[in-house]
Amino acid sequence: MSARLELRPYGDTGLLAGVLGDDYESRWRTTQALAVAVREARPSWLVDLVATYDHVFVTFDPGGSDHAGVQSWLEQVGESLDEAAAMPEARTFRVPVLFGGESGPDLDDVADELDLSADALVERLTAGPWRVRFVASPVGTPFTDRTDWDVSIPRMKEPRVAVPPGSIAVSGSQSIIYPVKSPGGWRLLGRTPLRLVDPVADEFVAYRAGDLLEYVPIDEDRFAELEQQGARLDAES
Amino acid sequence: MTAHHPGHEHEPPRITVESAGLAVVQDLGRPGHGEQGISINGASDRGSARLANALVGNDVGAPLLETAGSATTLRFDADTLVAITGASAQPTVAGRAVPTYDPFIVEAGATLELPTPERGWRTYLAVAGGLPGEPLLGSVAPDSMLEVGRRLSRGDQLELSSCVCGFRHPHFGQPLWRLGARRPSWPSTAVVDVTPGPELDEFDASALRGPWQVSPQSDQVGLRAEGPTPKRSAATEILSRGVPVGAVQVPPSGGLLVLLYGRLLTAGYPVPYVATTVSLDTLGQVRPGDELVLRVTDEPSAVKQLLGVRRELAEVAERARTALGASGLLS
């Protein structure tokens, strides 16, 4: 099948490909399949690539190609895109989470805004897997959502200066986990004791676009135990 | 570069930091890790960083010193080939003026003073053979998210891989070579070339031109510029998407935010313009309070300028290799 793309220069060394299509799910699928195809083809001028919900942003070396050349190359890749073959199989990651309290200071407020009790909110959050749509900044952050989670949670008015690593956060209808200590404006609901990134491992982060994250509630004792082990988040075996 | 190691000493040549402002060991960062959400980072004025390295015969991406808006003093315990580029200031060795934008040798035991810039903001000091560092993903560049990087403080020691011991000359500290590198000036009104971004149509272009005032709240992630908030005609939300270094964002809080090399990889703010790669070097040299004026260009012109700058750098690098080689300072 072929992807319908809207291509435009984005800076003197960049090109932005918007993926057109009828629904969110198919646009995202095409976007990620296109990204996989470009990475595998590894053209010599490719500097970097960022694929999100419905855009692929490509940075290139102008010593190796130009906007017109990159554009027609991307169009060709798009025309012969085999989405099913391009997308790697989804894996499931179980993420132990201590909800509320100091680990999730915004849990009660967000529950109020959604007209839920804190317990009911946790139940909703853990009722099904969250799909990793893409991995982005800060360092290794999984951006996830869920088809049965259609809410609109506002961000903090003033972002926090330092969000602790492992924080599970929501905004709009998305959820992320902050892998490293960083500033952030998303609402914090809980925290996982597992490490998400490993700078010296072969894979910097274990998950990729398409994978599923399941939030599993744990108590403080289990949190302390896992934190002490220093384990890394890994796919279910 | 090998030059000559001191045969009679067991200790490697080193630099001792006598005083440090905001000074870090820097290189060209970590491009190509967008998939993992890792920002590029690295030198803010890459033209000056590359040039400093080229002038001492290094690879243009070798680790070097980057200082920002402050003074730093270094003592050298061996004769060392160095080059200084970037902000306008008069560095001295033992109180005597030394060249900038050309290589020179700091004599063993001498102290090099890099003063607070008069114009521009960042100074680059390249040392033949490069500064030491522990690379992560191929780079020593500081990254606050990865919690890596080396900021210098008083008493630190930097071990060098080479010195020019044995190369004696009566005019150490004097300009021995004139390699003809172009010396930029850093006026208090910086003209920033920009190409059109995806949301240009949603703004009145004349309201974006400026002048804007550079805010002291700027950092490696983004340069904040204050001024009247440009009105956006559309109210549609933008789904997060990849965003280039140089993107000129219009945040709801007002003014402009120009993304720099530490930028996060995705964003959902409207982007009417993107600063050209060459203009990013200018942005690396603006000072808080300076004025910014945006000047619209197109991609082909920006690429032509960029390739011209690269060619110029390659020519200086070639002249440096020839000159240093003729002096017996290159292997």
PDB file of N, CA, C and O in Angstrom, chain B residues 32-88:
ATOM      1  N   GLY B  32      21.753  12.205  15.941  1.00  0.00           N
ATOM      2  CA  GLY B  32      21.350  10.889  15.441  1.00  0.00           C
ATOM      3  C   GLY B  32      20.703   9.978  16.454  1.00  0.00           C
ATOM      4  O   GLY B  32      20.550   8.785  16.199  1.00  0.00           O
ATOM      5  N   HIS B  33      20.313  10.500  17.626  1.00  0.00           N
ATOM      6  CA  HIS B  33      19.659   9.656  18.629  1.00  0.00           C
ATOM      7  C   HIS B  33      18.227  10.107  18.901  1.00  0.00           C
ATOM      8  O   HIS B  33      17.706   9.934  20.006  1.00  0.00           O
ATOM      9  N   GLY B  34      17.584  10.663  17.894  1.00  0.00           N
ATOM     10  CA  GLY B  34      16.217  11.141  18.031  1.00  0.00           C
ATOM     11  C   GLY B  34      15.256  10.047  18.456  1.00  0.00           C
ATOM     12  O   GLY B  34      14.314  10.279  19.200  1.00  0.00           O
ATOM     13  N   GLU B  35      15.512   8.853  17.984  1.00  0.00           N
ATOM     14  CA  GLU B  35      14.661   7.709  18.287  1.00  0.00           C
ATOM     15  C   GLU B  35      14.594   7.443  19.794  1.00  0.00           C
ATOM     16  O   GLU B  35      13.602   6.900  20.294  1.00  0.00           O
ATOM     17  N   GLN B  36      15.646   7.784  20.517  1.00  0.00           N
ATOM     18  CA  GLN B  36      15.661   7.586  21.968  1.00  0.00           C
ATOM     19  C   GLN B  36      15.395   8.882  22.737  1.00  0.00           C
ATOM     20  O   GLN B  36      15.532   8.915  23.954  1.00  0.00           O
ATOM     21  N   GLY B  37      15.053   9.925  22.023  1.00  0.00           N
ATOM     22  CA  GLY B  37      14.750  11.183  22.693  1.00  0.00           C
ATOM     23  C   GLY B  37      15.970  11.874  23.272  1.00  0.00           C
ATOM     24  O   GLY B  37      15.865  12.636  24.231  1.00  0.00           O
ATOM     25  N   ILE B  38      17.143  11.619  22.672  1.00  0.00           N
ATOM     26  CA  ILE B  38      18.364  12.246  23.174  1.00  0.00           C
ATOM     27  C   ILE B  38      18.674  13.487  22.336  1.00  0.00           C
ATOM     28  O   ILE B  38      18.749  13.415  21.107  1.00  0.00           O
ATOM     29  N   SER B  39      18.815  14.637  23.017  1.00  0.00           N
ATOM     30  CA  SER B  39      19.055  15.902  22.331  1.00  0.00           C
ATOM     31  C   SER B  39      20.491  15.955  21.829  1.00  0.00           C
ATOM     32  O   SER B  39      21.361  15.241  22.331  1.00  0.00           O
ATOM     33  N   ILE B  40      20.730  16.831  20.848  1.00  0.00           N
ATOM     34  CA  ILE B  40      22.079  16.909  20.263  1.00  0.00           C
ATOM     35  C   ILE B  40      23.060  17.512  21.267  1.00  0.00           C
ATOM     36  O   ILE B  40      24.100  16.940  21.548  1.00  0.00           O
ATOM     37  N   ASN B  41      22.714  18.689  21.780  1.00  0.00           N
ATOM     38  CA  ASN B  41      23.616  19.445  22.654  1.00  0.00           C
ATOM     39  C   ASN B  41      24.941  19.753  21.960  1.00  0.00           C
ATOM     40  O   ASN B  41      25.020  19.732  20.751  1.00  0.00           O
ATOM     41  N   GLY B  42      25.991  20.005  22.731  1.00  0.00           N
ATOM     42  CA  GLY B  42      27.273  20.373  22.128  1.00  0.00           C
ATOM     43  C   GLY B  42      27.416  21.878  21.995  1.00  0.00           C
ATOM     44  O   GLY B  42      26.566  22.644  22.462  1.00  0.00           O
ATOM     45  N   ALA B  43      28.510  22.295  21.356  1.00  0.00           N
ATOM     46  CA  ALA B  43      28.875  23.710  21.266  1.00  0.00           C
ATOM     47  C   ALA B  43      27.725  24.553  20.725  1.00  0.00           C
ATOM     48  O   ALA B  43      27.025  24.150  19.805  1.00  0.00           O
ATOM     49  N   SER B  44      27.554  25.748  21.307  1.00  0.00           N
ATOM     50  CA  SER B  44      26.484  26.647  20.878  1.00  0.00           C
ATOM     51  C   SER B  44      26.877  27.395  19.604  1.00  0.00           C
ATOM     52  O   SER B  44      26.047  27.624  18.740  1.00  0.00           O
ATOM     53  N   ASP B  45      28.140  27.799  19.514  1.00  0.00           N
ATOM     54  CA  ASP B  45      28.649  28.454  18.299  1.00  0.00           C
ATOM     55  C   ASP B  45      29.592  27.440  17.644  1.00  0.00           C
ATOM     56  O   ASP B  45      30.791  27.421  17.904  1.00  0.00           O
ATOM     57  N   ARG B  46      29.006  26.596  16.804  1.00  0.00           N
ATOM     58  CA  ARG B  46      29.756  25.469  16.260  1.00  0.00           C
ATOM     59  C   ARG B  46      30.808  25.908  15.261  1.00  0.00           C
ATOM     60  O   ARG B  46      31.845  25.262  15.115  1.00  0.00           O
ATOM     61  N   GLY B  47      30.555  27.022  14.572  1.00  0.00           N
ATOM     62  CA  GLY B  47      31.547  27.541  13.632  1.00  0.00           C
ATOM     63  C   GLY B  47      32.840  27.872  14.372  1.00  0.00           C
ATOM     64  O   GLY B  47      33.936  27.488  13.941  1.00  0.00           O
ATOM     65  N   SER B  48      32.715  28.561  15.508  1.00  0.00           N
ATOM     66  CA  SER B  48      33.905  28.949  16.276  1.00  0.00           C
ATOM     67  C   SER B  48      34.595  27.726  16.880  1.00  0.00           C
ATOM     68  O   SER B  48      35.829  27.652  16.931  1.00  0.00           O
ATOM     69  N   ALA B  49      33.788  26.745  17.342  1.00  0.00           N
ATOM     70  CA  ALA B  49      34.365  25.540  17.942  1.00  0.00           C
ATOM     71  C   ALA B  49      35.150  24.744  16.890  1.00  0.00           C
ATOM     72  O   ALA B  49      36.292  24.329  17.121  1.00  0.00           O
ATOM     73  N   ARG B  50      34.539  24.548  15.727  1.00  0.00           N
ATOM     74  CA  ARG B  50      35.221  23.803  14.657  1.00  0.00           C
ATOM     75  C   ARG B  50      36.505  24.507  14.241  1.00  0.00           C
ATOM     76  O   ARG B  50      37.542  23.880  14.034  1.00  0.00           O
ATOM     77  N   LEU B  51      36.409  25.840  14.110  1.00  0.00           N
ATOM     78  CA  LEU B  51      37.567  26.607  13.650  1.00  0.00           C
ATOM     79  C   LEU B  51      38.724  26.504  14.646  1.00  0.00           C
ATOM     80  O   LEU B  51      39.875  26.302  14.243  1.00  0.00           O
ATOM     81  N   ALA B  52      38.431  26.628  15.942  1.00  0.00           N
ATOM     82  CA  ALA B  52      39.490  26.553  16.952  1.00  0.00           C
ATOM     83  C   ALA B  52      40.224  25.212  16.824  1.00  0.00           C
ATOM     84  O   ALA B  52      41.462  25.157  16.838  1.00  0.00           O
ATOM     85  N   ASN B  53      39.464  24.139  16.679  1.00  0.00           N
ATOM     86  CA  ASN B  53      40.088  22.824  16.516  1.00  0.00           C
ATOM     87  C   ASN B  53      40.918  22.753  15.237  1.00  0.00           C
ATOM     88  O   ASN B  53      42.043  22.236  15.238  1.00  0.00           O
ATOM     89  N   ALA B  54      40.357  23.269  14.133  1.00  0.00           N
ATOM     90  CA  ALA B  54      41.067  23.213  12.850  1.00  0.00           C
ATOM     91  C   ALA B  54      42.402  23.952  12.942  1.00  0.00           C
ATOM     92  O   ALA B  54      43.402  23.510  12.387  1.00  0.00           O
ATOM     93  N   LEU B  55      42.432  25.062  13.689  1.00  0.00           N
ATOM     94  CA  LEU B  55      43.627  25.902  13.759  1.00  0.00           C
ATOM     95  C   LEU B  55      44.796  25.212  14.473  1.00  0.00           C
ATOM     96  O   LEU B  55      45.946  25.604  14.298  1.00  0.00           O
ATOM     97  N   VAL B  56      44.497  24.202  15.303  1.00  0.00           N
ATOM     98  CA  VAL B  56      45.591  23.482  15.970  1.00  0.00           C
ATOM     99  C   VAL B  56      45.777  22.093  15.364  1.00  0.00           C
ATOM    100  O   VAL B  56      46.485  21.251  15.917  1.00  0.00           O
ATOM    101  N   GLY B  57      45.124  21.841  14.223  1.00  0.00           N
ATOM    102  CA  GLY B  57      45.319  20.568  13.531  1.00  0.00           C
ATOM    103  C   GLY B  57      44.468  19.427  14.056  1.00  0.00           C
ATOM    104  O   GLY B  57      44.680  18.274  13.699  1.00  0.00           O
ATOM    105  N   ASN B  58      43.495  19.728  14.925  1.00  0.00           N
ATOM    106  CA  ASN B  58      42.612  18.681  15.462  1.00  0.00           C
ATOM    107  C   ASN B  58      41.506  18.331  14.483  1.00  0.00           C
ATOM    108  O   ASN B  58      41.170  19.124  13.601  1.00  0.00           O
ATOM    109  N   ASP B  59      40.866  17.185  14.735  1.00  0.00           N
ATOM    110  CA  ASP B  59      39.575  16.907  14.142  1.00  0.00           C
ATOM    111  C   ASP B  59      38.631  18.027  14.616  1.00  0.00           C
ATOM    112  O   ASP B  59      38.706  18.439  15.774  1.00  0.00           O
ATOM    113  N   VAL B  60      37.737  18.509  13.742  1.00  0.00           N
ATOM    114  CA  VAL B  60      36.915  19.665  14.124  1.00  0.00           C
ATOM    115  C   VAL B  60      35.948  19.359  15.272  1.00  0.00           C
ATOM    116  O   VAL B  60      35.444  20.271  15.932  1.00  0.00           O
ATOM    117  N   GLY B  61      35.712  18.084  15.547  1.00  0.00           N
ATOM    118  CA  GLY B  61      34.813  17.721  16.632  1.00  0.00           C
ATOM    119  C   GLY B  61      35.539  17.316  17.911  1.00  0.00           C
ATOM    120  O   GLY B  61      34.920  16.755  18.819  1.00  0.00           O
ATOM    121  N   ALA B  62      36.833  17.602  18.022  1.00  0.00           N
ATOM    122  CA  ALA B  62      37.600  17.205  19.215  1.00  0.00           C
ATOM    123  C   ALA B  62      37.115  17.984  20.445  1.00  0.00           C
ATOM    124  O   ALA B  62      36.653  19.122  20.325  1.00  0.00           O
ATOM    125  N   PRO B  63      37.214  17.372  21.639  1.00  0.00           N
ATOM    126  CA  PRO B  63      36.817  18.086  22.863  1.00  0.00           C
ATOM    127  C   PRO B  63      37.661  19.336  23.080  1.00  0.00           C
ATOM    128  O   PRO B  63      38.876  19.295  22.935  1.00  0.00           O
ATOM    129  N   LEU B  64      36.986  20.456  23.403  1.00  0.00           N
ATOM    130  CA  LEU B  64      37.681  21.710  23.643  1.00  0.00           C
ATOM    131  C   LEU B  64      36.966  22.449  24.765  1.00  0.00           C
ATOM    132  O   LEU B  64      35.947  21.985  25.272  1.00  0.00           O
ATOM    133  N   LEU B  65      37.527  23.595  25.154  1.00  0.00           N
ATOM    134  CA  LEU B  65      36.924  24.360  26.240  1.00  0.00           C
ATOM    135  C   LEU B  65      35.930  25.372  25.682  1.00  0.00           C
ATOM    136  O   LEU B  65      36.227  26.054  24.704  1.00  0.00           O
ATOM    137  N   GLU B  66      34.745  25.446  26.313  1.00  0.00           N
ATOM    138  CA  GLU B  66      33.756  26.473  25.968  1.00  0.00           C
ATOM    139  C   GLU B  66      33.460  27.270  27.223  1.00  0.00           C
ATOM    140  O   GLU B  66      33.065  26.694  28.236  1.00  0.00           O
ATOM    141  N   THR B  67      33.664  28.581  27.171  1.00  0.00           N
ATOM    142  CA  THR B  67      33.309  29.408  28.324  1.00  0.00           C
ATOM    143  C   THR B  67      32.170  30.332  27.905  1.00  0.00           C
ATOM    144  O   THR B  67      32.078  30.711  26.737  1.00  0.00           O
ATOM    145  N   ALA B  68      31.325  30.681  28.858  1.00  0.00           N
ATOM    146  CA  ALA B  68      30.171  31.521  28.544  1.00  0.00           C
ATOM    147  C   ALA B  68      30.136  32.739  29.456  1.00  0.00           C
ATOM    148  O   ALA B  68      30.036  32.605  30.678  1.00  0.00           O
ATOM    149  N   GLY B  69      30.269  33.923  28.859  1.00  0.00           N
ATOM    150  CA  GLY B  69      30.069  35.191  29.563  1.00  0.00           C
ATOM    151  C   GLY B  69      30.884  35.383  30.824  1.00  0.00           C
ATOM    152  O   GLY B  69      30.439  36.052  31.753  1.00  0.00           O
ATOM    153  N   SER B  70      32.070  34.783  30.879  1.00  0.00           N
ATOM    154  CA  SER B  70      32.843  34.832  32.123  1.00  0.00           C
ATOM    155  C   SER B  70      34.325  34.656  31.823  1.00  0.00           C
ATOM    156  O   SER B  70      34.706  34.323  30.704  1.00  0.00           O
ATOM    157  N   ALA B  71      35.149  34.867  32.847  1.00  0.00           N
ATOM    158  CA  ALA B  71      36.603  34.776  32.700  1.00  0.00           C
ATOM    159  C   ALA B  71      37.114  33.459  33.269  1.00  0.00           C
ATOM    160  O   ALA B  71      36.559  32.931  34.234  1.00  0.00           O
ATOM    161  N   THR B  72      38.161  32.923  32.643  1.00  0.00           N
ATOM    162  CA  THR B  72      38.771  31.674  33.104  1.00  0.00           C
ATOM    163  C   THR B  72      40.286  31.796  32.978  1.00  0.00           C
ATOM    164  O   THR B  72      40.785  32.384  32.018  1.00  0.00           O
ATOM    165  N   THR B  73      41.004  31.276  33.976  1.00  0.00           N
ATOM    166  CA  THR B  73      42.465  31.337  33.961  1.00  0.00           C
ATOM    167  C   THR B  73      43.046  29.929  34.075  1.00  0.00           C
ATOM    168  O   THR B  73      42.645  29.154  34.951  1.00  0.00           O
ATOM    169  N   LEU B  74      43.991  29.624  33.191  1.00  0.00           N
ATOM    170  CA  LEU B  74      44.551  28.267  33.123  1.00  0.00           C
ATOM    171  C   LEU B  74      46.076  28.327  33.154  1.00  0.00           C
ATOM    172  O   LEU B  74      46.685  29.166  32.484  1.00  0.00           O
ATOM    173  N   ARG B  75      46.689  27.407  33.939  1.00  0.00           N
ATOM    174  CA  ARG B  75      48.155  27.325  33.947  1.00  0.00           C
ATOM    175  C   ARG B  75      48.584  26.082  33.184  1.00  0.00           C
ATOM    176  O   ARG B  75      48.023  25.009  33.364  1.00  0.00           O
ATOM    177  N   PHE B  76      49.561  26.243  32.311  1.00  0.00           N
ATOM    178  CA  PHE B  76      50.047  25.140  31.480  1.00  0.00           C
ATOM    179  C   PHE B  76      51.381  24.664  32.034  1.00  0.00           C
ATOM    180  O   PHE B  76      52.249  25.479  32.315  1.00  0.00           O
ATOM    181  N   ASP B  77      51.566  23.345  32.199  1.00  0.00           N
ATOM    182  CA  ASP B  77      52.862  22.899  32.717  1.00  0.00           C
ATOM    183  C   ASP B  77      53.778  22.348  31.618  1.00  0.00           C
ATOM    184  O   ASP B  77      54.837  21.809  31.894  1.00  0.00           O
ATOM    185  N   ALA B  78      53.329  22.491  30.365  1.00  0.00           N
ATOM    186  CA  ALA B  78      54.191  22.113  29.242  1.00  0.00           C
ATOM    187  C   ALA B  78      53.888  23.054  28.082  1.00  0.00           C
ATOM    188  O   ALA B  78      52.803  23.636  28.009  1.00  0.00           O
ATOM    189  N   ASP B  79      54.851  23.206  27.178  1.00  0.00           N
ATOM    190  CA  ASP B  79      54.624  24.024  25.989  1.00  0.00           C
ATOM    191  C   ASP B  79      53.474  23.404  25.201  1.00  0.00           C
ATOM    192  O   ASP B  79      53.527  22.221  24.865  1.00  0.00           O
ATOM    193  N   THR B  80      52.446  24.204  24.937  1.00  0.00           N
ATOM    194  CA  THR B  80      51.214  23.644  24.364  1.00  0.00           C
ATOM    195  C   THR B  80      50.703  24.521  23.227  1.00  0.00           C
ATOM    196  O   THR B  80      50.626  25.748  23.357  1.00  0.00           O
ATOM    197  N   LEU B  81      50.339  23.868  22.121  1.00  0.00           N
ATOM    198  CA  LEU B  81      49.783  24.566  20.961  1.00  0.00           C
ATOM    199  C   LEU B  81      48.285  24.750  21.176  1.00  0.00           C
ATOM    200  O   LEU B  81      47.570  23.784  21.403  1.00  0.00           O
ATOM    201  N   VAL B  82      47.819  26.003  21.115  1.00  0.00           N
ATOM    202  CA  VAL B  82      46.403  26.304  21.365  1.00  0.00           C
ATOM    203  C   VAL B  82      45.866  27.282  20.323  1.00  0.00           C
ATOM    204  O   VAL B  82      46.646  27.909  19.593  1.00  0.00           O
ATOM    205  N   ALA B  83      44.527  27.394  20.254  1.00  0.00           N
ATOM    206  CA  ALA B  83      43.897  28.455  19.453  1.00  0.00           C
ATOM    207  C   ALA B  83      42.625  28.896  20.159  1.00  0.00           C
ATOM    208  O   ALA B  83      41.928  28.079  20.760  1.00  0.00           O
ATOM    209  N   ILE B  84      42.349  30.199  20.093  1.00  0.00           N
ATOM    210  CA  ILE B  84      41.183  30.787  20.760  1.00  0.00           C
ATOM    211  C   ILE B  84      40.292  31.447  19.709  1.00  0.00           C
ATOM    212  O   ILE B  84      40.766  32.222  18.881  1.00  0.00           O
ATOM    213  N   THR B  85      39.006  31.133  19.758  1.00  0.00           N
ATOM    214  CA  THR B  85      38.040  31.744  18.841  1.00  0.00           C
ATOM    215  C   THR B  85      36.787  32.141  19.630  1.00  0.00           C
ATOM    216  O   THR B  85      36.682  31.875  20.820  1.00  0.00           O
ATOM    217  N   GLY B  86      35.825  32.725  18.943  1.00  0.00           N
ATOM    218  CA  GLY B  86      34.535  33.023  19.558  1.00  0.00           C
ATOM    219  C   GLY B  86      34.401  34.483  19.923  1.00  0.00           C
ATOM    220  O   GLY B  86      34.711  35.366  19.120  1.00  0.00           O
ATOM    221  N   ALA B  87      33.936  34.724  21.161  1.00  0.00           N
ATOM    222  CA  ALA B  87      33.630  36.080  21.623  1.00  0.00           C
ATOM    223  C   ALA B  87      34.826  37.009  21.464  1.00  0.00           C
ATOM    224  O   ALA B  87      35.974  36.571  21.452  1.00  0.00           O
ATOM    225  N   SER B  88      34.543  38.317  21.352  1.00  0.00           N
ATOM    226  CA  SER B  88      35.617  39.297  21.239  1.00  0.00           C
ATOM    227  C   SER B  88      36.153  39.638  22.615  1.00  0.00           C
ATOM    228  O   SER B  88      35.409  40.104  23.477  1.00  0.00           O
TER     229      SER B  88
END
